[in-house]
Coordinates of C-alpha atoms in Angstrom, one line a residue:
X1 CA 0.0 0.0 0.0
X2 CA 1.1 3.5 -0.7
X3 CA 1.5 6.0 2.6
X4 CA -0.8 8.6 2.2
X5 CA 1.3 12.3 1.9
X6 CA 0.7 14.7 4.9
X7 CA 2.1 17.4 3.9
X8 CA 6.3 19.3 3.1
X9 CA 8.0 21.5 4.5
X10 CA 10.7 22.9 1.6
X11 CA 13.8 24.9 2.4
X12 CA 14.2 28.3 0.7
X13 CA 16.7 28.3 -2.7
X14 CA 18.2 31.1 -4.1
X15 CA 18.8 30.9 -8.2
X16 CA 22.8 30.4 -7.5
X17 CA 22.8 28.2 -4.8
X18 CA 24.1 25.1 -5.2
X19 CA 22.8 21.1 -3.2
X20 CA 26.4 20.7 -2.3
X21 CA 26.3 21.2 1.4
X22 CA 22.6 21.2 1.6
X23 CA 21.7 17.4 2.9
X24 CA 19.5 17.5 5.5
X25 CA 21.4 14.8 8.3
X26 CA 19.4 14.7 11.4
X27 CA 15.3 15.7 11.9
X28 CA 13.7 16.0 15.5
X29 CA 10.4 16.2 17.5
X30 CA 10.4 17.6 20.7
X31 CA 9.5 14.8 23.9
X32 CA 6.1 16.7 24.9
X33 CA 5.2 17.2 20.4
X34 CA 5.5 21.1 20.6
X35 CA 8.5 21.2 18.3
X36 CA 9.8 20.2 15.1
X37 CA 13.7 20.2 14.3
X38 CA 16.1 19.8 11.2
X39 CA 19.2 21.0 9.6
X40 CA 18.7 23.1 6.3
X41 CA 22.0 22.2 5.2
X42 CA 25.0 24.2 5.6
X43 CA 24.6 25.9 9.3
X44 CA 21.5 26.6 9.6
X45 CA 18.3 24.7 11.4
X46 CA 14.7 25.3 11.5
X47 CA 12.3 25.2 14.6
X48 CA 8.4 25.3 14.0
X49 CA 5.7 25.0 16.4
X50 CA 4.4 21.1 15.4
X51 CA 0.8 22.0 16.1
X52 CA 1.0 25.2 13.5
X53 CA 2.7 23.2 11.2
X54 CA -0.1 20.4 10.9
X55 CA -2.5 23.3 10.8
X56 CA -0.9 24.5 8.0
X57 CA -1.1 21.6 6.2
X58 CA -4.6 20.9 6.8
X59 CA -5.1 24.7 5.4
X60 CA -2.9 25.5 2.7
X61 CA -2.5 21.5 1.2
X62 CA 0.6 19.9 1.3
X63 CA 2.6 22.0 0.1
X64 CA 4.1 24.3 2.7
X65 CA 7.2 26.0 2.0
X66 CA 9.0 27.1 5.1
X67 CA 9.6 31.2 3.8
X68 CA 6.1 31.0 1.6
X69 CA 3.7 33.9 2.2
X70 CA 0.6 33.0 4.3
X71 CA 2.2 30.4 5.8
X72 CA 4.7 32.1 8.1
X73 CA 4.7 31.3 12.1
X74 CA 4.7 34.2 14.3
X75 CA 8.0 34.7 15.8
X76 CA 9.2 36.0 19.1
X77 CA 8.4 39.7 19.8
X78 CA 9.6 39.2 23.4
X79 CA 11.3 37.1 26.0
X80 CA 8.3 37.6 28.5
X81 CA 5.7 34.9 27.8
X82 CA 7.3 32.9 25.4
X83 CA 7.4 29.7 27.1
X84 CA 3.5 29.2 26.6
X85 CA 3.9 30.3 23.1
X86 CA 5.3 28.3 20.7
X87 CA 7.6 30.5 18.3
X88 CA 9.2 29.9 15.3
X89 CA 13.0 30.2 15.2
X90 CA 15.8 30.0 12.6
X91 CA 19.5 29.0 14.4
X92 CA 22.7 29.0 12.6
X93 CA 25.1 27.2 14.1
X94 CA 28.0 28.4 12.8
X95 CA 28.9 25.1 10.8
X96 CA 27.0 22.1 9.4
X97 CA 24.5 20.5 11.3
X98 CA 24.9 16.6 11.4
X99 CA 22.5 15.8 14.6
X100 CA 19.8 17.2 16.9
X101 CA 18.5 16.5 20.3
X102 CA 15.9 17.6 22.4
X103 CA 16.2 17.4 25.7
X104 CA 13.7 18.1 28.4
X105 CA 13.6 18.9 32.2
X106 CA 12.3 17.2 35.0
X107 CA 12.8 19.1 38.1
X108 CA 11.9 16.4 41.0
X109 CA 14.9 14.3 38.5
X110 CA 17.8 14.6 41.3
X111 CA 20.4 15.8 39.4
X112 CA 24.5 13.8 39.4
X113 CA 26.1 16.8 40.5
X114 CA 26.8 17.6 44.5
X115 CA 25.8 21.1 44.4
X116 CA 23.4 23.1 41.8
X117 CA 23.3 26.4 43.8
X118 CA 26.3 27.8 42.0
X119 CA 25.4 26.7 38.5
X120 CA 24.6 29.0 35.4
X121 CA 21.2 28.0 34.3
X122 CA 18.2 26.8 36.9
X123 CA 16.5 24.0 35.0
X124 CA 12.2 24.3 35.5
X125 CA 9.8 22.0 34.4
X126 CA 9.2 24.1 31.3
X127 CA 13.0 23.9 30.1
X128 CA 13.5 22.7 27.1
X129 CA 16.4 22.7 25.0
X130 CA 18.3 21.9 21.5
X131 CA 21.4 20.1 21.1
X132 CA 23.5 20.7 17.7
X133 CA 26.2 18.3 16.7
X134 CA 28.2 20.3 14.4
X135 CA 31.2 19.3 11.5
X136 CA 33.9 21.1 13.5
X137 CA 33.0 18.5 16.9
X138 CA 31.4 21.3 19.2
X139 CA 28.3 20.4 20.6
X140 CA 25.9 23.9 21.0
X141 CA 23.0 23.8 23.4
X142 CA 20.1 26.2 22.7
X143 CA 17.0 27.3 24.7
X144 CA 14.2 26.2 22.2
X145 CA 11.7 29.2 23.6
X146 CA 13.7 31.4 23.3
X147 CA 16.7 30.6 20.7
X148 CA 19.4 31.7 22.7
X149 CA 22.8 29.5 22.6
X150 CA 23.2 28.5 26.5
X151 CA 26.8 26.3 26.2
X152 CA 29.2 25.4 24.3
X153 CA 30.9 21.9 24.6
X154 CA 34.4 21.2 23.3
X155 CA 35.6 18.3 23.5
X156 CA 35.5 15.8 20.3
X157 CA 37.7 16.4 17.9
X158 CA 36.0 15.1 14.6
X159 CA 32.1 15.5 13.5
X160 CA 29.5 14.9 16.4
X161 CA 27.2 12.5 14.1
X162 CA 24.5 11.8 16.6
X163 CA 23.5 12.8 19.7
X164 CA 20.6 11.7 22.5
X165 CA 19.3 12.9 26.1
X166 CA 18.6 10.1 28.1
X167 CA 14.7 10.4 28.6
X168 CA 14.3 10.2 32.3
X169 CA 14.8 14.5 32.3
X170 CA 18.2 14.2 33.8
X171 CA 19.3 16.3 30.6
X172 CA 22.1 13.4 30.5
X173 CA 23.4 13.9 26.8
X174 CA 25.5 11.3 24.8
X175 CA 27.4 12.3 21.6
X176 CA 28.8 10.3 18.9
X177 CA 31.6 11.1 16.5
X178 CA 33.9 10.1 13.9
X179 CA 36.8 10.4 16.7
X180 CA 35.9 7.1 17.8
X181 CA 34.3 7.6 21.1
X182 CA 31.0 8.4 22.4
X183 CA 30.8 11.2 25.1
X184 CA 28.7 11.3 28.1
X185 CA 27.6 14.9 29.6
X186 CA 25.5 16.6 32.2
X187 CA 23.8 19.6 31.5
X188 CA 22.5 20.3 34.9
X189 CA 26.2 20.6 35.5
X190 CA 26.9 23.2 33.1
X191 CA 27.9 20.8 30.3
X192 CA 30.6 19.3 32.6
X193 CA 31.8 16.2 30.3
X194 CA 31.2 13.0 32.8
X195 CA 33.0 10.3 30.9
X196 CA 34.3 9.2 27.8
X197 CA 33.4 5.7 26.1
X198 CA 35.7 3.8 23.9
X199 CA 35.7 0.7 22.4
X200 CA 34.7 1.4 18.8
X201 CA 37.5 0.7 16.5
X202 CA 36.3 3.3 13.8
X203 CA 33.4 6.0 13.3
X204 CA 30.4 6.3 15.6
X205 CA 27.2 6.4 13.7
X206 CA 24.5 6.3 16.2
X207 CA 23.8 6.5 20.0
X208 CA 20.2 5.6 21.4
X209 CA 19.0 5.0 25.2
X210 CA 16.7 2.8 26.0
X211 CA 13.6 3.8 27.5
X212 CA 14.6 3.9 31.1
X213 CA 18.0 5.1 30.1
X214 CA 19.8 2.6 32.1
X215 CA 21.4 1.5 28.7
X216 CA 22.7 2.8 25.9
X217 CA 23.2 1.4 22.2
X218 CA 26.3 2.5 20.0
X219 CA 26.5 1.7 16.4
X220 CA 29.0 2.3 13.5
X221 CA 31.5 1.4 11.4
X222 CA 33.1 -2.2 11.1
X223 CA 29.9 -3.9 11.8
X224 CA 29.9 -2.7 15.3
X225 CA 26.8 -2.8 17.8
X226 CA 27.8 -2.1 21.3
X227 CA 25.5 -2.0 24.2
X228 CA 26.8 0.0 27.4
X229 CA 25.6 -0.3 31.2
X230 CA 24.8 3.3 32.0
X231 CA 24.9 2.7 35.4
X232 CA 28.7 1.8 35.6
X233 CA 29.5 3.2 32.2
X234 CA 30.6 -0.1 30.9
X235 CA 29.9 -2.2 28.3
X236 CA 27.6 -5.1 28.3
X237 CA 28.2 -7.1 24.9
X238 CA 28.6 -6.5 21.3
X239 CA 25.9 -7.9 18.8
X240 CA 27.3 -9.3 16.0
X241 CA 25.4 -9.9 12.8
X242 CA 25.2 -7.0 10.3
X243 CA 28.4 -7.5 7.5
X244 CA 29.0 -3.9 7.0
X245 CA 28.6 -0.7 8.5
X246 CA 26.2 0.0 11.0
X247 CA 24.1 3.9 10.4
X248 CA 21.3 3.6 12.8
X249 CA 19.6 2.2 15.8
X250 CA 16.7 2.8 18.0
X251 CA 15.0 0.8 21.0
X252 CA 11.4 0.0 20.8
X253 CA 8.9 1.9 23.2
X254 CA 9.0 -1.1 25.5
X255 CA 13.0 -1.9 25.5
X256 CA 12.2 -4.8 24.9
X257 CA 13.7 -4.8 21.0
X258 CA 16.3 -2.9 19.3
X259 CA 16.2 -2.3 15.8
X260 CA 19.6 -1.6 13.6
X261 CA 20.2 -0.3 10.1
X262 CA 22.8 -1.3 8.0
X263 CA 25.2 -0.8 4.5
X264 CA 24.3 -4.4 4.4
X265 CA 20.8 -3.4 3.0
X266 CA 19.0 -4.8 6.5
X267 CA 17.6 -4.0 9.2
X268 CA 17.8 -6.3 12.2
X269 CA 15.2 -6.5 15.1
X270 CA 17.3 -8.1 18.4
X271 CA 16.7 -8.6 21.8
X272 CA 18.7 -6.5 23.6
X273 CA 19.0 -8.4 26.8
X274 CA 20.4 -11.5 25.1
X275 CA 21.7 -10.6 21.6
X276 CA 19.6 -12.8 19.2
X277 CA 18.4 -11.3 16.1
X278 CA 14.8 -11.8 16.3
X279 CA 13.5 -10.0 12.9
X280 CA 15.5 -9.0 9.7
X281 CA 13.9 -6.4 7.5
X282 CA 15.5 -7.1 4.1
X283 CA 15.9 -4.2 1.1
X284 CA 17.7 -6.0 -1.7
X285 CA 16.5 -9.6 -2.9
X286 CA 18.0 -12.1 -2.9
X287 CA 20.3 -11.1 0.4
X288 CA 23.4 -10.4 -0.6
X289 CA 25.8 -12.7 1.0
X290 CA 28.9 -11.6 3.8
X291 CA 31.4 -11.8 0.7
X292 CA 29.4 -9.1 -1.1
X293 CA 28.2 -7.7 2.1
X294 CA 27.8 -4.4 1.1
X295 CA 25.2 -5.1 -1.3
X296 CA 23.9 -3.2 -4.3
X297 CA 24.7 0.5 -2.9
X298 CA 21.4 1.7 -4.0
X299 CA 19.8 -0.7 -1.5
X300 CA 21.9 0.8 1.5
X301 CA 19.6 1.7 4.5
X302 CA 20.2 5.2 6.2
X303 CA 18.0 5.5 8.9
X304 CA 15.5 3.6 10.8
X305 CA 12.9 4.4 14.0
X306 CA 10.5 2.3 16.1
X307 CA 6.8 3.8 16.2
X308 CA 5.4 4.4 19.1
X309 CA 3.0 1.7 19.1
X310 CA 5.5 -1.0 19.6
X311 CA 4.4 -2.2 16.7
X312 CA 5.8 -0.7 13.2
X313 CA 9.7 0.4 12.3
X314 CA 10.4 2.4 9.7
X315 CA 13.2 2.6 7.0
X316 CA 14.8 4.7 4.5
X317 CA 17.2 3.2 1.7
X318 CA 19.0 4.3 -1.2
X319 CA 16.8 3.2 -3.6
X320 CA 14.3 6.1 -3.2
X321 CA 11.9 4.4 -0.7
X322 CA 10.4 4.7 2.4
X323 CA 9.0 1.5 4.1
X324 CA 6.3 0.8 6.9
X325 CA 7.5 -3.1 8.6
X326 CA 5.1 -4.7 10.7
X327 CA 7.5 -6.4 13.5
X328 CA 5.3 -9.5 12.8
X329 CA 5.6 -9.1 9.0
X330 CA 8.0 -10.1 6.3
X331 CA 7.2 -7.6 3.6
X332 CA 6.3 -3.9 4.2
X333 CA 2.8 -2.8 5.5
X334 CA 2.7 0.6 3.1
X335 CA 5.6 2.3 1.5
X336 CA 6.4 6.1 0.1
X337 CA 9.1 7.5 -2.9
X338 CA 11.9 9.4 -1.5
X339 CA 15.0 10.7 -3.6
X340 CA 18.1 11.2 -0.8
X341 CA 16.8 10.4 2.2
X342 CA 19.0 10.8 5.1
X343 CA 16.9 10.2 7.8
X344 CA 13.6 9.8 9.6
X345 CA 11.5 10.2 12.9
X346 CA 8.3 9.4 14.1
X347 CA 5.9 12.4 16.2
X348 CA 5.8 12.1 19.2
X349 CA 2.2 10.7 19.1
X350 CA 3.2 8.6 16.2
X351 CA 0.8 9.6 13.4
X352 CA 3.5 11.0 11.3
X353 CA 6.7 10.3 9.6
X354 CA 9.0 13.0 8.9
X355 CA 12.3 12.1 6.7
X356 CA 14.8 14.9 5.9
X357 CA 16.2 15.2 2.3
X358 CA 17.9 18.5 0.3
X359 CA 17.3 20.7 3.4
X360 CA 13.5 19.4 3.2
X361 CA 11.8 17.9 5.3
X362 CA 8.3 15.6 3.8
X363 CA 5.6 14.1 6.1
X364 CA 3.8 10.9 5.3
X365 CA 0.7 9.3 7.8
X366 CA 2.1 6.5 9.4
X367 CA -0.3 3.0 9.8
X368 CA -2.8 2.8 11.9
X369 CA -4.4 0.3 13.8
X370 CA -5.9 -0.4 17.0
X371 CA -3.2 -2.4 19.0
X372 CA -4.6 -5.4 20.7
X373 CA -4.9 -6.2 24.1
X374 CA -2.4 -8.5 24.0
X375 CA 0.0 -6.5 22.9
X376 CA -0.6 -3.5 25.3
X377 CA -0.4 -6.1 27.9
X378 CA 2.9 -7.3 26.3
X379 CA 4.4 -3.5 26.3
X380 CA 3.6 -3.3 30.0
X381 CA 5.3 -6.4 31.1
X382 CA 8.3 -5.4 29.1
X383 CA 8.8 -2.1 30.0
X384 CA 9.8 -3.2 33.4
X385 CA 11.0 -6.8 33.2
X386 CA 13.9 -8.1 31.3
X387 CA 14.2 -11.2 29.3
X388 CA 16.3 -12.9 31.8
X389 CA 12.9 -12.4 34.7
X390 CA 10.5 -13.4 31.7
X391 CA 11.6 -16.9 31.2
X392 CA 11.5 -17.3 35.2
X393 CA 7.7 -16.6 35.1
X394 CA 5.5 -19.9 35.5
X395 CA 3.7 -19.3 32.4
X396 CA 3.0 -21.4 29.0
X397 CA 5.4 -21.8 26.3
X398 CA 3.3 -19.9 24.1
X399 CA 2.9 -17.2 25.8
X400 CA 6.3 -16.6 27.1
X401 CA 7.7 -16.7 23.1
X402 CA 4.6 -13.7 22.9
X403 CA 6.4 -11.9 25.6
X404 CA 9.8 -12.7 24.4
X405 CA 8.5 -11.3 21.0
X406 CA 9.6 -14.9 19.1
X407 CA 5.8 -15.1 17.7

């Protein structure tokens, strides 16, 4: 089935400028849905109230150029009151964008650091902020309200090419670059850098948490999938499978799965807790084998994300398609053309794709279903119990492979 078009959101072009420099790397919803993130190529990255954009949409078609007339989002006239407001803002970072973040606060969160009195910024409820991984390896932290750059961290020394806040509000952010190593840090400590993980033997890709941040996926070059106790800061295993380089990763809204893109034209579903590959999403048929591992290069897969349901991933390949997987499904559910996509994200309430290409940024509806009982009761299970304490219960066969997502 073909995804049905919500709607675009095209970045302005001037007669002499040029697509070199304009791929758009990394799009972003904000936790709570109020925002909507991505690079416009070169330095510069767009914020839009979510809610005004789908208005627009609904008003004005799909089309929706960001700079068209009729179309434009109020912007900030003051400081006072803007945190109620959702404003548009334009941020130029100074260099090219390859990854965004949001990150949000959650005051009664105790924060890692002894004393807080001292510190810069006083983190409310209502903080939100923007992290920017940029080509030069600073990371720049902005206050989404209000657009303002708050820090400044320096510390790799080659392109940040992901970045992630653990999502229990402790404003814990990891960063990923080409220098190898992944980068823990604590903005409720004024960006003080807590430790550095290594063990990659080339490029970081990606970085995700899971969803109770106690652990962290690393993916990248040389096949490599690391997981890492964020507790201790140590790793817990390396998944081997994939038979070239690793691009993307995400943990399902459970934790109870992890999904990984790949060069190798897959995508793998695993188990986290115990490193078996429970689901492999294929994009070039007949699967090429581990001596021709990297597979037809228009088949490559850049990006992947788990809905929000539990229930659908989503992929973007080289060969100028978009697909919907069913976890339970061989083939795709619904699929959409794409030229150059880079990368994709789900809304926060899952209805909606977004997948950046050229500086754009285009919006398909996402399927829909009614998840079963079963499953919800699945999803609850798993969001607090392991594999490991699921094959202890004194339950059926049957339904401890439904638990253990193996049916």
């Amino acid at each position: 089935a073909r995804s049905r078009t919500v709607g675009e959101l095209l970045a302005p072009t001037s007669p002499f400028d040029k697509k070199c420099g304009r791929e758009n790397w990394t799009v972003a919803f904000a936790p709570d849905g109020s925002y909507l993130a991505w690079s416009q190529g070169h330095r510069i990255v767009k914020l839009v109230p979510w809610a005004q954009c789908l208005n627009n949409f609904l008003l004005h078609g799909t089309k929706n150029g960001s700079n068209a007339a009729g179309t434009r989002l109020p912007r900030p006239s003051s400081e006072g009151g803007q945190r109620n407001k959702p404003c548009e803002h334009i941020i130029d970072c100074g260099d090219i964008v390859w990854s965004l973040a949001f990150g949000s606060s959650v005051p009664e969160k105790q924060s890692r650091c002894v004393n807080i009195e001292w510190h810069r910024f006083k983190f409310g409820q209502d903080q939100l902020l923007l992290a920017t991984g940029l080509n030069n390896g600073r990371i720049k932290i902005w206050d989404v309200y209000t657009g303002k750059l708050l820090l400044n961290l320096m510390d790799h020394t080659e392109v940040v090419r992901d970045l992630t806040f653990a999502p229990d509000g402790s404003l814990i952010l990891v960063s990923a670059s080409r220098d190898k190593t992944l980068r823990v840090w604590d903005l409720k400590d004024d960006g003080n850098m807590m430790k550095v993980l290594r063990g990659h033997p080339n490029w970081v890709y990606g970085c995700a948490f899971s969803p109770d941040s106690s652990i962290l996926c690393s993916v990248g070059a040389s096949k490599a999938v690391f997981l890492w106790d964020m507790d201790k800061y140590s790793m817990l295993r390396k998944l081997e499978g994939h038979h070239n380089d690793v691009v993307a990763c995400e943990f399902s809204p459970d934790g109870a799965l992890l999904a990984t893109a790949s060069y190798d034209t897959r995508v793998y579903v695993w188990d986290p807790h115990t490193g078996v590959i429970l689901r492999e999403f294929g994009h070039l048929f007949p699967p090429p084998t581990p001596i021709f591992a990297g597979g037809a290069n228009d088949r490559w897969v850049r990006s992947v994300c788990f809905s929000h349901d539990g229930l659908h991933v989503a992929s973007l390949a080289d060969d100028k398609m978009v697909r919907f997987w069913r976890i339970d499904e061989e083939y795709p559910v619904q699929v959409a053309p794409l030229n150059n996509g880079l990368c994709c994200a789900f809304s926060t309430d899952g209805s909606v794709l977004a997948a950046g290409q050229d500086g754009s940024v285009y919006f398909w509806a996402t399927p829909s279903q009614v998840s079963s009982l079963q499953h919800l009761c699945r999803m609850a299970i798993r969001r607090v119990m392991p594999t490991s304490q699921v094959k202890n219960l004194p339950i059926p066969c049957k339904v401890l492979e439904f638990l253990c997502y193996q049916i």
